[in-house]
Short mmCIF file of C-alpha atoms and ligand atoms in Angstrom, two decimals:
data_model
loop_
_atom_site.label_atom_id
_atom_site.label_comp_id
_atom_site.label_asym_id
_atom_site.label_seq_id
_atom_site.Cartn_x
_atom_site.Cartn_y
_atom_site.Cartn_z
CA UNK A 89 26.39 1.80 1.46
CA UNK A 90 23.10 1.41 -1.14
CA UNK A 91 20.96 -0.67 0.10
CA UNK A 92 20.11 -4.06 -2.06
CA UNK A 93 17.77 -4.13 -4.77
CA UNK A 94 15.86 -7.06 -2.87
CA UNK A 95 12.83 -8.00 -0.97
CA UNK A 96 13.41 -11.03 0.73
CA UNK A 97 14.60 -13.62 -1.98
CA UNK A 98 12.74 -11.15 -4.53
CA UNK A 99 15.44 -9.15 -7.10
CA UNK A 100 13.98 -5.37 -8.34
CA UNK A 101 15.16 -3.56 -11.40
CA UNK A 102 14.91 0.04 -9.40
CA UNK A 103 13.63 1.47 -6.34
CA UNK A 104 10.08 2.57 -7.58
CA UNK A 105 7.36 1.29 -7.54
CA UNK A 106 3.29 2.50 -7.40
CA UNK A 107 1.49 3.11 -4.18
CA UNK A 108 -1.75 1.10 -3.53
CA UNK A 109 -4.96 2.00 -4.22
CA UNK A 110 -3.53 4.78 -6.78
CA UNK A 111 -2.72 2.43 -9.57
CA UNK A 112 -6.49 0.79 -10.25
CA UNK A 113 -5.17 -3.12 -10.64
CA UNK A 114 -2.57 -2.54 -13.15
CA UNK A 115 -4.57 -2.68 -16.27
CA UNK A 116 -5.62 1.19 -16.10
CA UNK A 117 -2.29 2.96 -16.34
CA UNK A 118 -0.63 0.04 -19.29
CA UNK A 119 -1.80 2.25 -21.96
CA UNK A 120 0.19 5.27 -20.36
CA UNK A 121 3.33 3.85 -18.59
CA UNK A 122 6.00 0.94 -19.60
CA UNK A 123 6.09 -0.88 -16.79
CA UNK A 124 9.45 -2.17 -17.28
CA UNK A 125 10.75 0.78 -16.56
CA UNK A 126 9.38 -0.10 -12.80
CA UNK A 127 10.76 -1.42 -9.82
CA UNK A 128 7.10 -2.84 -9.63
CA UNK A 129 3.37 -1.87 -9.13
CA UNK A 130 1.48 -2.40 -6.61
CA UNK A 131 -2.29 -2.75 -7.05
CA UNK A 132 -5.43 -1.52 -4.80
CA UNK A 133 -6.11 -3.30 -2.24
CA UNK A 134 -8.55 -6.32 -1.86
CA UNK A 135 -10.53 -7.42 1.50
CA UNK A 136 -12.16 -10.53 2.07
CA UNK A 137 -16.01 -9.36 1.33
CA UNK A 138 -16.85 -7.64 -1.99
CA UNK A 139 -17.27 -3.46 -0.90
CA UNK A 140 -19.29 -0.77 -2.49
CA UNK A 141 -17.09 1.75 -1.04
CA UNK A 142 -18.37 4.87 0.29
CA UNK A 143 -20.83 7.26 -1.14
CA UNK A 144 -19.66 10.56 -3.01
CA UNK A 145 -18.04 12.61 -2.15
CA UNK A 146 -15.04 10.06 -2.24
CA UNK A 147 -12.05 12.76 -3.20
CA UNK A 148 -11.41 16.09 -2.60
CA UNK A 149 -8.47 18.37 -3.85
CA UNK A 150 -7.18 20.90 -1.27
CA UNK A 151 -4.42 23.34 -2.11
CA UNK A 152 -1.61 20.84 -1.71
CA UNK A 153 -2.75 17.59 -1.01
CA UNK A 154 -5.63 15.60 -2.02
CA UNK A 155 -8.41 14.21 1.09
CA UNK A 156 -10.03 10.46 0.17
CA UNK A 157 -12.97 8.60 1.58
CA UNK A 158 -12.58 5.61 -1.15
CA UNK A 159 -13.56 3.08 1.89
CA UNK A 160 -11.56 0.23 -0.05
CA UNK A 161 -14.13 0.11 -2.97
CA UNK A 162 -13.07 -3.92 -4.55
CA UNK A 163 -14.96 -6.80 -5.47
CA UNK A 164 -13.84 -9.29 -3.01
CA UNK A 165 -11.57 -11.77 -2.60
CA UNK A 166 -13.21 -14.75 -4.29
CA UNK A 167 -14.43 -13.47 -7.24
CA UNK A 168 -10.63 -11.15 -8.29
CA UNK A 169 -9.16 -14.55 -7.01
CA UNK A 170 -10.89 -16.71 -9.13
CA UNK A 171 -10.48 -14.11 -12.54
CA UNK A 172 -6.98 -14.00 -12.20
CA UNK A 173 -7.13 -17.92 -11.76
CA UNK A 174 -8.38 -18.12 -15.28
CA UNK A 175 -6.89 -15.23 -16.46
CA UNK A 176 -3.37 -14.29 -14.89
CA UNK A 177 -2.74 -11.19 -17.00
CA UNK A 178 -0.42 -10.18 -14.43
CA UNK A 179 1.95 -12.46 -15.61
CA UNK A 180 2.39 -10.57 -18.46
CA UNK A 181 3.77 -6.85 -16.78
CA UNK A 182 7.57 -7.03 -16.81
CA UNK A 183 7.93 -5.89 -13.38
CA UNK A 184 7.24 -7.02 -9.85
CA UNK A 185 3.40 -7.40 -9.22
CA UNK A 186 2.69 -6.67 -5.35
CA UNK A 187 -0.80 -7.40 -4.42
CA UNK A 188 -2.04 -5.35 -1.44
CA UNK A 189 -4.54 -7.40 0.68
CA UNK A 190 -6.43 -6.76 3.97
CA UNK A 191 -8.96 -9.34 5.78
CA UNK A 192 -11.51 -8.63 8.30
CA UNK A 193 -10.02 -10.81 10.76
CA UNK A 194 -6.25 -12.09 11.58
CA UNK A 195 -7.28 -15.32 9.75
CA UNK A 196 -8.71 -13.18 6.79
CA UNK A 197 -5.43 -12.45 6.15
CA UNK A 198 -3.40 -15.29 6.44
CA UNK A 199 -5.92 -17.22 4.14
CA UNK A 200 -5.70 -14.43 1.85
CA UNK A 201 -2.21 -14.35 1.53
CA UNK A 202 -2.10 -17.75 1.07
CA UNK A 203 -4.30 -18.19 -1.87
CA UNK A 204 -2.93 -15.20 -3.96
CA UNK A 205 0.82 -16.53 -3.62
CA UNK A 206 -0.77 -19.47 -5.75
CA UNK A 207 -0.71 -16.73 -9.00
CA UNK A 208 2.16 -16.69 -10.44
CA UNK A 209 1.68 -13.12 -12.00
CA UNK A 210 1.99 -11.76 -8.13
CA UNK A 211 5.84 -11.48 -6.92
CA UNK A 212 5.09 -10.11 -3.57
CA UNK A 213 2.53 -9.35 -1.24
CA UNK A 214 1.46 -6.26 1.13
CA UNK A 215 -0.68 -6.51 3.92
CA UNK A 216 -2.32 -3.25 4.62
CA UNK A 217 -2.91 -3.29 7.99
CA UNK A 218 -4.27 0.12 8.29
CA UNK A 219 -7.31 -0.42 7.68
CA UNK A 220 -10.54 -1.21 10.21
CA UNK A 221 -10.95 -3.96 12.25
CA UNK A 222 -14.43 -4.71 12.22
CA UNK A 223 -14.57 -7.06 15.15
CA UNK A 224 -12.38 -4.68 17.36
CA UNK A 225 -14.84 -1.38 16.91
CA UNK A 226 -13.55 -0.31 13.85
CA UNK A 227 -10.03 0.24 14.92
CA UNK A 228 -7.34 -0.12 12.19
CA UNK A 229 -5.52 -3.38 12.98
CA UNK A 230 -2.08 -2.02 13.23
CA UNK A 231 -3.55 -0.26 16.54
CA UNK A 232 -3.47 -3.17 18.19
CA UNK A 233 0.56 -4.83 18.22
CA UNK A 234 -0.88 -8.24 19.13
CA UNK A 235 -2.48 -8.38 15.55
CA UNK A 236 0.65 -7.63 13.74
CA UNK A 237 2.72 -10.05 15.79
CA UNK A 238 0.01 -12.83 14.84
CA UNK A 239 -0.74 -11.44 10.98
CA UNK A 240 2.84 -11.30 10.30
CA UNK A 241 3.90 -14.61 11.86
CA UNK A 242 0.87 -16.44 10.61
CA UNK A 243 1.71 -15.10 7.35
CA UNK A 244 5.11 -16.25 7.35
CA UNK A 245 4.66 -19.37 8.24
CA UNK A 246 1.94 -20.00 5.53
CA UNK A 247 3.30 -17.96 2.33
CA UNK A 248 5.86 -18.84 0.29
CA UNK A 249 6.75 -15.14 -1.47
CA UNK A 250 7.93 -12.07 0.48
CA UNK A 251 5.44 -9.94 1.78
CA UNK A 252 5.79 -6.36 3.08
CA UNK A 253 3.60 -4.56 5.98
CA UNK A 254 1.70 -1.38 5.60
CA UNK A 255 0.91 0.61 8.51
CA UNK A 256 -1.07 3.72 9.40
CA UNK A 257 1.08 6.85 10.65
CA UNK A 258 -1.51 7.42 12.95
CA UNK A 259 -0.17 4.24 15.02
CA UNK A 260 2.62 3.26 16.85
CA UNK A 261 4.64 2.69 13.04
CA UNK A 262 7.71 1.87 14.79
CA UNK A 263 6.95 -0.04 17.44
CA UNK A 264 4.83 -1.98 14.59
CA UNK A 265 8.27 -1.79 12.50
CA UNK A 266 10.15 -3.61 15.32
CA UNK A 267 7.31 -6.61 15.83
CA UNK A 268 6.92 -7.02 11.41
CA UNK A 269 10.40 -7.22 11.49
CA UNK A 270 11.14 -9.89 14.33
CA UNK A 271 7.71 -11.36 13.59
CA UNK A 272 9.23 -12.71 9.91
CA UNK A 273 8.61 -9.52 7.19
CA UNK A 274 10.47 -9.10 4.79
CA UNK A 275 9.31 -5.32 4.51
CA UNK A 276 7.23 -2.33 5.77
CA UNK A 277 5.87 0.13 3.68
CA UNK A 278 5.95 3.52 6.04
CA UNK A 279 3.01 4.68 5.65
CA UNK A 280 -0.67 5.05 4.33
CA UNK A 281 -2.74 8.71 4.60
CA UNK A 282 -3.17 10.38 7.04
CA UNK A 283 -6.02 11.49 8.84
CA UNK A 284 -7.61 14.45 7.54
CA UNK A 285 -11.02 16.23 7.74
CA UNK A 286 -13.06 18.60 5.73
CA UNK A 287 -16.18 20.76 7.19
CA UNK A 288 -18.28 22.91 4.64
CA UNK A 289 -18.36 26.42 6.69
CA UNK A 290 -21.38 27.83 4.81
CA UNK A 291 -23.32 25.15 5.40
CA UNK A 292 -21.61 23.46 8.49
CA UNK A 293 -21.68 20.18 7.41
CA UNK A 294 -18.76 17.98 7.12
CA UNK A 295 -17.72 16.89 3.62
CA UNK A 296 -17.36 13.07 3.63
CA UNK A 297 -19.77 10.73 5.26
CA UNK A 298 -17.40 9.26 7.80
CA UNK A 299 -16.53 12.87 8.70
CA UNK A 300 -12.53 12.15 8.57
CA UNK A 301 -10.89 10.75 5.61
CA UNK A 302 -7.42 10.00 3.82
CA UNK A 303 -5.08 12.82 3.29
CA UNK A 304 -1.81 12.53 0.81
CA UNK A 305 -0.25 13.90 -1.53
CA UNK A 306 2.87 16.89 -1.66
CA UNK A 307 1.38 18.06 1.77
CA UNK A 308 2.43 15.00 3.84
CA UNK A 309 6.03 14.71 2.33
CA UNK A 310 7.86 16.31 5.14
CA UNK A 311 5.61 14.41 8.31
CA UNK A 312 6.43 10.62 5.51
CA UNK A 313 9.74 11.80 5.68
CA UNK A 314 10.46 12.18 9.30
CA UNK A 315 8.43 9.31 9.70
CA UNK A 316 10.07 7.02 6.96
CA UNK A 317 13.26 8.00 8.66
CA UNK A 318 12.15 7.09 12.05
CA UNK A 319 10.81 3.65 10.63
CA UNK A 320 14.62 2.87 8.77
CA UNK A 321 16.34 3.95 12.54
CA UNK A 322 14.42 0.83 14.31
CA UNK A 323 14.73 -1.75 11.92
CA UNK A 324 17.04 -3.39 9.04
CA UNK A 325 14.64 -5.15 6.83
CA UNK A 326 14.18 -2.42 3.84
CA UNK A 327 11.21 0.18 4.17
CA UNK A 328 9.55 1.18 1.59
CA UNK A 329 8.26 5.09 1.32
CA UNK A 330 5.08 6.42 0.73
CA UNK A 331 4.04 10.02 1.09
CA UNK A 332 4.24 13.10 -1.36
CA UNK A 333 6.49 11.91 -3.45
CA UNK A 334 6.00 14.03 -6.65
CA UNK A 335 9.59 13.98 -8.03
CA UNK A 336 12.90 12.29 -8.55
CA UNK A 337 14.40 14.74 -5.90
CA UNK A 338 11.63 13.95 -3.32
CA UNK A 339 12.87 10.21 -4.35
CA UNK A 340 15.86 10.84 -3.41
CA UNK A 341 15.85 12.92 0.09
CA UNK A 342 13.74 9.57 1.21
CA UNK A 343 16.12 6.93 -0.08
CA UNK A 344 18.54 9.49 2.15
CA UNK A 345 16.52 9.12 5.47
CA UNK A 346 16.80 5.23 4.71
CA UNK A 347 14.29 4.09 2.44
CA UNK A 348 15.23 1.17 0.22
CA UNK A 349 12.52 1.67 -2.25
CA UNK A 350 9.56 4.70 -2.84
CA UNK A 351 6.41 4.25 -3.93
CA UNK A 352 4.21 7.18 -6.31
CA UNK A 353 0.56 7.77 -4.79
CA UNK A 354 -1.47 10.46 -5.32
CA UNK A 355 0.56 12.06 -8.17
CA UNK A 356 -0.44 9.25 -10.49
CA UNK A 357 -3.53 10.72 -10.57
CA UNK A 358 -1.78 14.41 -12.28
CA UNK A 359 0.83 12.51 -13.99
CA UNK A 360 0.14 8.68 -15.17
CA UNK A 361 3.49 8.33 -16.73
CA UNK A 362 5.38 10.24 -13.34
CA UNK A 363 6.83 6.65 -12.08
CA UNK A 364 8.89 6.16 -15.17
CA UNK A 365 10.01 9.09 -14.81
CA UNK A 366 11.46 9.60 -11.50
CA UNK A 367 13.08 6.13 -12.33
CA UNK A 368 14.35 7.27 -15.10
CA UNK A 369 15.22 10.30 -13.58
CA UNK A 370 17.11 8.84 -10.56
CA UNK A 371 18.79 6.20 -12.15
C1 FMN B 202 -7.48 7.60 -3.82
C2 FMN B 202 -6.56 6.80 -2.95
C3 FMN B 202 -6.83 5.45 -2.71
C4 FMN B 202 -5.98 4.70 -1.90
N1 FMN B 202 -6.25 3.37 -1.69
C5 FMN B 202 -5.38 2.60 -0.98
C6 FMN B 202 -5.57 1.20 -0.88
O1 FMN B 202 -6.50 0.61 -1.45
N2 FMN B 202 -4.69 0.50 -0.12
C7 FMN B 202 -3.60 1.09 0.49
O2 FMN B 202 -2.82 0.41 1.15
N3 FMN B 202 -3.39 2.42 0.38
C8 FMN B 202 -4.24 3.18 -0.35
N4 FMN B 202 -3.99 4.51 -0.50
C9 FMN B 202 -2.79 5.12 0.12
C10 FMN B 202 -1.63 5.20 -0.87
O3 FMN B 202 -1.22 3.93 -1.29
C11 FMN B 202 -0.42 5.94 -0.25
O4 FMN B 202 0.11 5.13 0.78
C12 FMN B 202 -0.77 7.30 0.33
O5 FMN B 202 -1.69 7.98 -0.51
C13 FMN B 202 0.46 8.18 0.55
O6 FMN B 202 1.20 8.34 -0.64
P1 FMN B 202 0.97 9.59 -1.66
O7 FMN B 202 1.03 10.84 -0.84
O8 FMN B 202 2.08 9.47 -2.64
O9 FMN B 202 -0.37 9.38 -2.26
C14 FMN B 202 -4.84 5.29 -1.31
C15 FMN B 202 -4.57 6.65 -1.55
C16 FMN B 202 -5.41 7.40 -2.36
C17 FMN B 202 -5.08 8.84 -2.60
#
């Protein structure tokens, strides 16, 4: 049976939609993609305190996947809240608009949440909760399952539009499926990068600044796979994939291990118009 083209209360006109953090905030890739032809877009990620990111190197290309060390480069939560309160272009993309969101604290989040489900240009929301916890060492949040119960129960109690879950395959993802799920969200997005390194031999120093950094792209498909499938096995709310997916077959063999809806990442970056495409392709 096909699963329903719904999040929550929220309808979708297909199952794809853009990965976070590789679509800019939705204005960058108009000029190159219709995005009616979209499921929806989801944009990069905002955090509570304006970030400068890391410094260069932020990306590097390996043979089949591409290693990133962006460190969540946005300018804060006030300030892109209080543009798009005088300025919702969002409202004008005829597609679902899911904002991606991640606080430095449980209450971060849930205050967050709340004040971008006042714009009515954003459908949904996605707390990415794999990224660090600055009052807990620098561990992502999702390591910890007593932060998702709270984030996702706060959440649900406060917001008003569905909201889906993003977690780090470097964590306990299904275990983290089970509490989203029972904790009131109406999705989980399986998964962000995952953990890679590069080391200059010559010169034996490592590449990026924090040493390890984000790896996606074609290389990950099979481990997003296995886990995607893994995520779908544990719980019934829909999951959305993220991992490699560079074509309308890849689409597919993850809507087969129980995805409801995939998301394009990395590939946006070779192929700007790729999303229509595959939805096009897999209609
Ligand atoms: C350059 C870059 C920036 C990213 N930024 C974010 C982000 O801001 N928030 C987020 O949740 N995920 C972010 N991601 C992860 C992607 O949304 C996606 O989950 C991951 O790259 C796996 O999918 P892919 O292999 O199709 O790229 C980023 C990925 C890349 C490559």
């Amino acid at each position: 049976m096909k699963a329903p083209l719904k999040i929550g209360s929220l309808s979708f006109r297909n199952r794809v939609l853009t990965a976070s953090g590789t679509f800019g905030m939705g204005k960058e890739f108009s000029d190159f993609l219709d995005y009616s032809q979209l499921g929806g877009i989801t944009l990069k990620t905002i955090t509570k305190n304006p970030r400068q990111g890391n410094p260069p190197p932020r990306i590097l290309e390996t043979p089949y996947g591409l290693l990133n060390s962006i460190g969540l480069e946005n300018e804060g939560f006030q300030k892109v809240y209080q543009d798009l309160k005088k300025n919702d272009y969002l409202r004008q993309y005829d597609t679902n608009v899911i904002f991606s969101l991640a606080g430095d604290s449980v209450e971060d989040y849930v205050e967050m949440a709340r004040f971008f489900c006042e714009i009515e240009g954003i459908a949904m929301l996605e707390l990415n909760l794999s990224c660090p916890n600055v009052h807990e060492g620098g561990a992502t949040f999702d390591s910890n399952p007593e932060n998702v119960k709270r984030i996702v129960e706060e959440t649900a109690k406060t917001v008003s539009k569905p909201f889906t879950v993003k977690f780090s395959p470097s964590q306990d993802f299904v275990k983290n499926s089970r509490i989203a799920e029972y904790s009131g969200a109406h999705a989980i997005t399986i998964s962000n990068t995952f953990l890679g390194m590069a080391i200059h031999a010559k010169t034996k120093t490592f590449v990026f600044k924090n040493k390890t950094a984000g790896y996606s792209g074609p290389a990950v498909k099979p481990m997003a796979l296995a886990n995607v499938y893994r995520a779908a096995q544990a719980v019934k709310i829909p999951v959305i994939a993220s991992g490699g997916i560079s074509s309308a077959e890849d689409a597919s063999e993850f809507l087969i291990a129980g995805a409801s809806f995939i998301s394009i990442g990395t590939l946006n970056f070779v192929d700007p118009g790729l999303a229509g495409k595959i939805a096009k392709e897999i209609e």
